Amino acid sequence: MVHAVTACAEVLSAMGTSFAMTRNGGPLEPLLASSPGAAELDELQFTVGEGPSVDAIANGAPVLEADLAAPGAGRRWPAFSSAGSERGTHGAFAFPVGVGAAKVGVLTIYRQQAGLLEPDQVRDGLIFADAVLVLALDERHGMNADLDEVIEAAFTARRAEVHQAAGWVAAQHGIHVTDALARLRAHAYTSGLPLHQVAADVMAGRLRLEFDRDNPSPTGTFDPKDEGPRDANMEQEDE
Amino acid sequence: MSVSDRRVREVFIELSDTLVDEFDIIEFLERLAERCSELLGVSACGILLADHHGVLNLVAASTEGARLVELVQLQNLEGPCLEVFSTGRPVQRADLRAAGTPWPRFTQAALATGFLSVQAVPMRLRDSVLGAVNLFGEDVGPLDDETITLAQALADAATIGIVHQRALAHHEIVTEQLQTALNSRILIEQAKGFLSHSLGRSVDESFAIMRSYARSNNRRLTDVATDIVEGRITLTA
């Protein structure tokens, strides 16, 4: 994943790029950055609790700020914008990493120069965010997709049945939709079936994913904050 | 034309009302798809939007049949909307049974669903095409010019819905708005799957239940979908 974040910085001629994680849309935690400057700005946003990345995750939409020194940015993020521009960073562009309610974090691009990204660069940012999503989901289950697979996954990620199946599995097992999506992907990966086929099988009742051998029928209690450690003893039977 | 000018006016007023308060992009597009069918005298309507990969995605469909045919179109990468998206011009096929269809798999799926004719108009913003509106008829025959013009006006209304409240000067903002619309659609699909499991109903019944809950509680559809997926509300069938 660090390669994707570094490549993103290079492609978008940025001072630095960072990826901060959220657990199911909760507070962001800086995870990795392509440069110390980007890491510092990420830390700063999460310390003061404001900034483009914070807004991007809250709104579920990209936040594109051409100049942190401009009055608009000053009004929106009084503490962060002045700190950012004092450090010589002007452009800040935050792309949510996630699909629907499955939010894993935010990819932020910091640039020294002021000015908006070109349309092609916005597209590149979105594509990197898609790639980081796939990498972040798969990392939970120790999968290391190669670049072709990441690109393929990013293209097919929007198929409706995949997301219906993620919602279905989330309700069935009382887990968050992020984890349901990661587990669908893990099943597809280990079984060698295309993701949409796994999704169709789940929705048709032909496939029931079992996640926890110690507790094969998880109870219906639903607390998104409560799960996660279960990832560690992820099912093996798919192999 | 099959409907009165008065009804056309009412629909545009209704659509512009949705743009003002508590706007919800998916509810807006779903409603637009339904109104398209009604005003244009067609059986069903689907709305497709391009993502940042340049790939079309289904964002709204007035009937389950239309939804299935759209998915066939997207999965096989052939059909009227893909053509409209690449050329930027409307496409019409007045009789799908006629020989020489340019889209054999799409045509087969459409006929199997009971559609005999199809039209598609572009969703344009200046020089770029954001997506397409697909119209399906259970009767054979072309739409007249006046109806096509109205179809284009409704497609333009869909475009305005997507880019609304934002300065249209920046293309990157359009990309952002498209992203929001597509992401909202995914959220709805997740909530449909979630509800479908918890209520033991089909995904389409679940969607209907979710929409009627949002309407009767005067809430945005995407907010309701978020609450469902996050386990904050429990709907009953």
Short mmCIF file of C-alpha atoms in Angstrom, two decimals, chain A:
data_model
loop_
_atom_site.label_atom_id
_atom_site.label_comp_id
_atom_site.label_asym_id
_atom_site.label_seq_id
_atom_site.Cartn_x
_atom_site.Cartn_y
_atom_site.Cartn_z
CA MET A 1 0.00 0.00 0.00
CA VAL A 2 2.88 2.32 0.71
CA HIS A 3 3.87 1.91 -2.95
CA ALA A 4 0.42 3.04 -4.09
CA VAL A 5 0.57 6.10 -1.84
CA THR A 6 4.08 6.98 -3.00
CA ALA A 7 3.15 6.46 -6.65
CA CYS A 8 0.16 8.74 -6.17
CA ALA A 9 2.43 11.51 -4.87
CA GLU A 10 4.69 11.12 -7.90
CA VAL A 11 1.91 11.00 -10.47
CA LEU A 12 0.22 14.09 -9.04
CA SER A 13 3.50 15.98 -8.47
CA ALA A 14 2.67 16.37 -4.82
CA MET A 15 4.78 17.39 -1.85
CA GLY A 16 3.38 14.30 -0.22
CA THR A 17 0.47 11.90 -0.05
CA SER A 18 -0.97 10.17 2.96
CA PHE A 19 -3.46 7.49 3.86
CA ALA A 20 -5.37 7.73 7.12
CA MET A 21 -7.61 4.91 8.26
CA THR A 22 -10.97 4.93 9.87
CA ARG A 23 -12.71 2.03 11.49
CA ASN A 24 -16.16 2.09 9.94
CA GLY A 25 -16.33 5.85 9.57
CA GLY A 26 -15.03 6.62 13.08
CA PRO A 27 -12.15 8.99 13.87
CA LEU A 28 -9.26 8.98 11.42
CA GLU A 29 -5.85 7.66 12.37
CA PRO A 30 -2.83 8.48 10.21
CA LEU A 31 -1.43 5.22 8.87
CA LEU A 32 1.21 6.01 6.28
CA ALA A 33 2.59 8.89 4.27
CA SER A 34 4.97 9.31 1.36
CA SER A 35 6.90 12.11 3.08
CA PRO A 36 7.45 13.46 6.62
CA GLY A 37 5.69 16.68 5.61
CA ALA A 38 2.52 14.83 4.60
CA ALA A 39 2.63 12.77 7.79
CA GLU A 40 2.91 15.92 9.85
CA LEU A 41 -0.05 17.57 8.11
CA ASP A 42 -2.15 14.46 8.61
CA GLU A 43 -1.30 14.40 12.32
CA LEU A 44 -2.16 18.06 12.50
CA GLN A 45 -5.61 17.57 10.93
CA PHE A 46 -6.48 14.84 13.35
CA THR A 47 -5.12 16.73 16.33
CA VAL A 48 -7.15 19.84 15.62
CA GLY A 49 -10.08 17.77 14.33
CA GLU A 50 -10.56 19.75 11.14
CA GLY A 51 -9.29 19.81 7.58
CA PRO A 52 -10.02 18.49 4.11
CA SER A 53 -9.49 14.84 5.05
CA VAL A 54 -11.80 15.13 8.04
CA ASP A 55 -14.49 16.68 5.82
CA ALA A 56 -13.95 14.12 3.05
CA ILE A 57 -14.68 11.23 5.36
CA ALA A 58 -17.65 13.02 6.94
CA ASN A 59 -19.23 13.94 3.59
CA GLY A 60 -18.25 10.81 1.73
CA ALA A 61 -17.10 12.98 -1.18
CA PRO A 62 -13.76 14.37 -2.33
CA VAL A 63 -12.69 17.72 -0.87
CA LEU A 64 -10.52 19.73 -3.24
CA GLU A 65 -8.86 22.80 -1.77
CA ALA A 66 -6.85 24.91 -4.21
CA ASP A 67 -5.20 27.10 -1.59
CA LEU A 68 -5.08 26.73 2.16
CA ALA A 69 -3.98 30.38 2.38
CA ALA A 70 -7.19 31.59 0.69
CA PRO A 71 -9.97 33.15 2.82
CA GLY A 72 -12.43 30.33 2.04
CA ALA A 73 -10.11 27.71 3.48
CA GLY A 74 -9.39 29.98 6.45
CA ARG A 75 -13.06 30.15 7.32
CA ARG A 76 -13.61 26.46 6.83
CA TRP A 77 -10.60 25.20 8.79
CA PRO A 78 -9.20 28.13 10.79
CA ALA A 79 -6.49 26.20 12.65
CA PHE A 80 -5.47 23.72 9.97
CA SER A 81 -5.36 26.12 7.03
CA SER A 82 -2.99 28.57 8.71
CA ALA A 83 -0.76 25.78 9.99
CA GLY A 84 -0.69 24.20 6.53
CA SER A 85 0.12 27.37 4.63
CA GLU A 86 2.80 28.31 7.21
CA ARG A 87 4.48 25.04 6.33
CA GLY A 88 4.41 25.98 2.65
CA THR A 89 1.55 23.69 1.66
CA HIS A 90 -1.19 25.27 -0.42
CA GLY A 91 -3.12 22.62 -2.35
CA ALA A 92 -4.84 19.91 -0.29
CA PHE A 93 -7.00 17.26 -1.95
CA ALA A 94 -8.71 14.55 0.03
CA PHE A 95 -10.35 11.49 -1.54
CA PRO A 96 -12.47 9.16 0.58
CA VAL A 97 -11.37 5.55 0.36
CA GLY A 98 -14.46 3.38 0.49
CA VAL A 99 -17.69 2.39 -1.18
CA GLY A 100 -21.06 3.30 0.27
CA ALA A 101 -21.09 2.65 4.01
CA ALA A 102 -17.84 0.70 3.74
CA LYS A 103 -15.40 3.45 4.62
CA VAL A 104 -11.78 2.55 5.23
CA GLY A 105 -10.09 5.92 5.21
CA VAL A 106 -9.00 8.89 3.20
CA LEU A 107 -6.21 9.49 0.70
CA THR A 108 -4.85 13.05 0.90
CA ILE A 109 -2.61 14.80 -1.58
CA TYR A 110 -0.67 17.82 -0.36
CA ARG A 111 0.94 20.19 -2.84
CA GLN A 112 3.24 23.15 -2.35
CA GLN A 113 1.76 25.09 -5.23
CA ALA A 114 -1.70 26.62 -5.11
CA GLY A 115 -4.27 25.70 -7.74
CA LEU A 116 -6.83 23.01 -8.38
CA LEU A 117 -6.01 19.62 -9.78
CA GLU A 118 -6.64 19.20 -13.50
CA PRO A 119 -9.64 17.01 -14.38
CA ASP A 120 -7.28 14.18 -15.35
CA GLN A 121 -5.53 14.50 -12.02
CA VAL A 122 -8.83 14.31 -10.14
CA ARG A 123 -9.54 11.11 -12.03
CA ASP A 124 -6.09 9.80 -11.13
CA GLY A 125 -6.76 10.64 -7.48
CA LEU A 126 -10.04 8.70 -7.58
CA ILE A 127 -8.36 5.74 -9.24
CA PHE A 128 -5.61 5.69 -6.61
CA ALA A 129 -8.30 5.84 -3.93
CA ASP A 130 -9.97 2.79 -5.52
CA ALA A 131 -6.67 0.94 -5.57
CA VAL A 132 -5.95 1.79 -1.94
CA LEU A 133 -9.44 0.53 -1.03
CA VAL A 134 -8.77 -2.85 -2.60
CA LEU A 135 -5.35 -3.06 -0.93
CA ALA A 136 -6.76 -2.06 2.46
CA LEU A 137 -9.61 -4.58 2.28
CA ASP A 138 -7.34 -7.38 1.15
CA GLU A 139 -4.63 -6.65 3.67
CA ARG A 140 -7.03 -7.67 6.42
CA HIS A 141 -6.93 -11.20 5.16
CA GLY A 142 -3.28 -11.31 4.25
CA MET A 143 -3.96 -11.23 0.54
CA ASN A 144 -1.54 -9.48 -1.74
CA ALA A 145 -3.20 -8.82 -5.04
CA ASP A 146 -0.89 -7.88 -7.87
CA LEU A 147 -1.37 -4.68 -9.80
CA ASP A 148 -3.53 -6.21 -12.53
CA GLU A 149 -5.88 -7.65 -9.95
CA VAL A 150 -6.12 -4.34 -8.15
CA ILE A 151 -7.02 -2.55 -11.36
CA GLU A 152 -9.52 -5.24 -12.30
CA ALA A 153 -11.08 -5.10 -8.84
CA ALA A 154 -11.34 -1.33 -8.96
CA PHE A 155 -13.22 -1.54 -12.25
CA THR A 156 -15.70 -4.17 -11.18
CA ALA A 157 -16.17 -2.87 -7.65
CA ARG A 158 -19.37 -1.05 -8.51
CA ARG A 159 -21.49 -3.98 -9.53
CA ALA A 160 -24.76 -3.79 -7.63
CA GLU A 161 -24.88 -7.46 -6.62
CA VAL A 162 -21.52 -7.23 -4.88
CA HIS A 163 -22.79 -4.47 -2.62
CA GLN A 164 -26.13 -6.13 -2.02
CA ALA A 165 -24.22 -9.24 -0.96
CA ALA A 166 -22.01 -7.17 1.35
CA GLY A 167 -25.14 -5.78 3.03
CA TRP A 168 -26.63 -9.26 3.22
CA VAL A 169 -23.52 -10.79 4.82
CA ALA A 170 -23.28 -7.87 7.25
CA ALA A 171 -26.86 -8.47 8.42
CA GLN A 172 -26.40 -12.24 8.49
CA HIS A 173 -23.28 -12.19 10.66
CA GLY A 174 -23.77 -8.98 12.59
CA ILE A 175 -20.59 -7.48 11.17
CA HIS A 176 -19.89 -4.18 9.53
CA VAL A 177 -20.39 -3.91 5.79
CA THR A 178 -16.66 -3.08 5.39
CA ASP A 179 -15.74 -6.45 6.86
CA ALA A 180 -18.46 -8.19 4.88
CA LEU A 181 -16.99 -6.77 1.68
CA ALA A 182 -13.46 -7.79 2.71
CA ARG A 183 -14.68 -11.30 3.43
CA LEU A 184 -16.50 -11.60 0.12
CA ARG A 185 -13.28 -10.59 -1.58
CA ALA A 186 -11.28 -13.06 0.50
CA HIS A 187 -13.67 -15.84 -0.46
CA ALA A 188 -13.43 -14.92 -4.13
CA TYR A 189 -9.66 -14.85 -3.87
CA THR A 190 -9.30 -18.20 -2.13
CA SER A 191 -11.95 -20.00 -4.18
CA GLY A 192 -10.79 -18.56 -7.49
CA LEU A 193 -14.32 -17.44 -8.38
CA PRO A 194 -15.07 -13.95 -9.69
CA LEU A 195 -16.34 -11.62 -6.98
CA HIS A 196 -19.69 -11.05 -8.66
CA GLN A 197 -20.21 -14.82 -8.83
CA VAL A 198 -19.56 -15.18 -5.10
CA ALA A 199 -21.99 -12.31 -4.52
CA ALA A 200 -24.67 -13.92 -6.70
CA ASP A 201 -24.22 -17.25 -4.87
CA VAL A 202 -24.60 -15.55 -1.49
CA MET A 203 -27.74 -13.71 -2.56
CA ALA A 204 -29.25 -16.86 -4.05
CA GLY A 205 -28.63 -18.76 -0.81
CA ARG A 206 -26.21 -21.16 -2.52
CA LEU A 207 -23.29 -20.01 -0.42
CA ARG A 208 -23.05 -19.17 3.23
CA LEU A 209 -19.76 -17.69 4.35
CA GLU A 210 -18.61 -19.05 7.69
CA PHE A 211 -16.19 -16.81 9.45
CA ASP A 212 -15.55 -18.12 12.88
CA ARG A 213 -14.90 -21.74 13.59
CA ASP A 214 -15.20 -21.34 17.32
CA ASN A 215 -18.58 -19.76 16.92
CA PRO A 216 -20.06 -21.00 13.66
CA SER A 217 -23.35 -19.22 14.06
CA PRO A 218 -22.62 -15.70 15.21
CA THR A 219 -25.41 -14.11 17.16
CA GLY A 220 -27.34 -11.23 15.72
CA THR A 221 -26.03 -8.63 18.12
CA PHE A 222 -24.78 -5.81 16.03
CA ASP A 223 -22.10 -3.51 17.22
CA PRO A 224 -19.81 -2.33 14.48
CA LYS A 225 -17.19 -1.19 16.99
CA ASP A 226 -17.10 -4.61 18.55
CA GLU A 227 -15.79 -6.63 15.70
CA GLY A 228 -12.43 -6.74 14.01
CA PRO A 229 -10.28 -9.01 16.18
CA ARG A 230 -12.21 -11.84 14.61
CA ASP A 231 -10.33 -11.08 11.42
CA ALA A 232 -7.32 -12.70 13.02
CA ASN A 233 -8.88 -16.13 13.03
CA MET A 234 -10.43 -15.81 9.64
CA GLU A 235 -11.83 -18.93 8.08
CA GLN A 236 -9.54 -21.38 6.37
CA GLU A 237 -12.08 -23.68 4.83
CA ASP A 238 -12.17 -21.80 1.56
CA GLU A 239 -8.71 -22.86 0.58
#
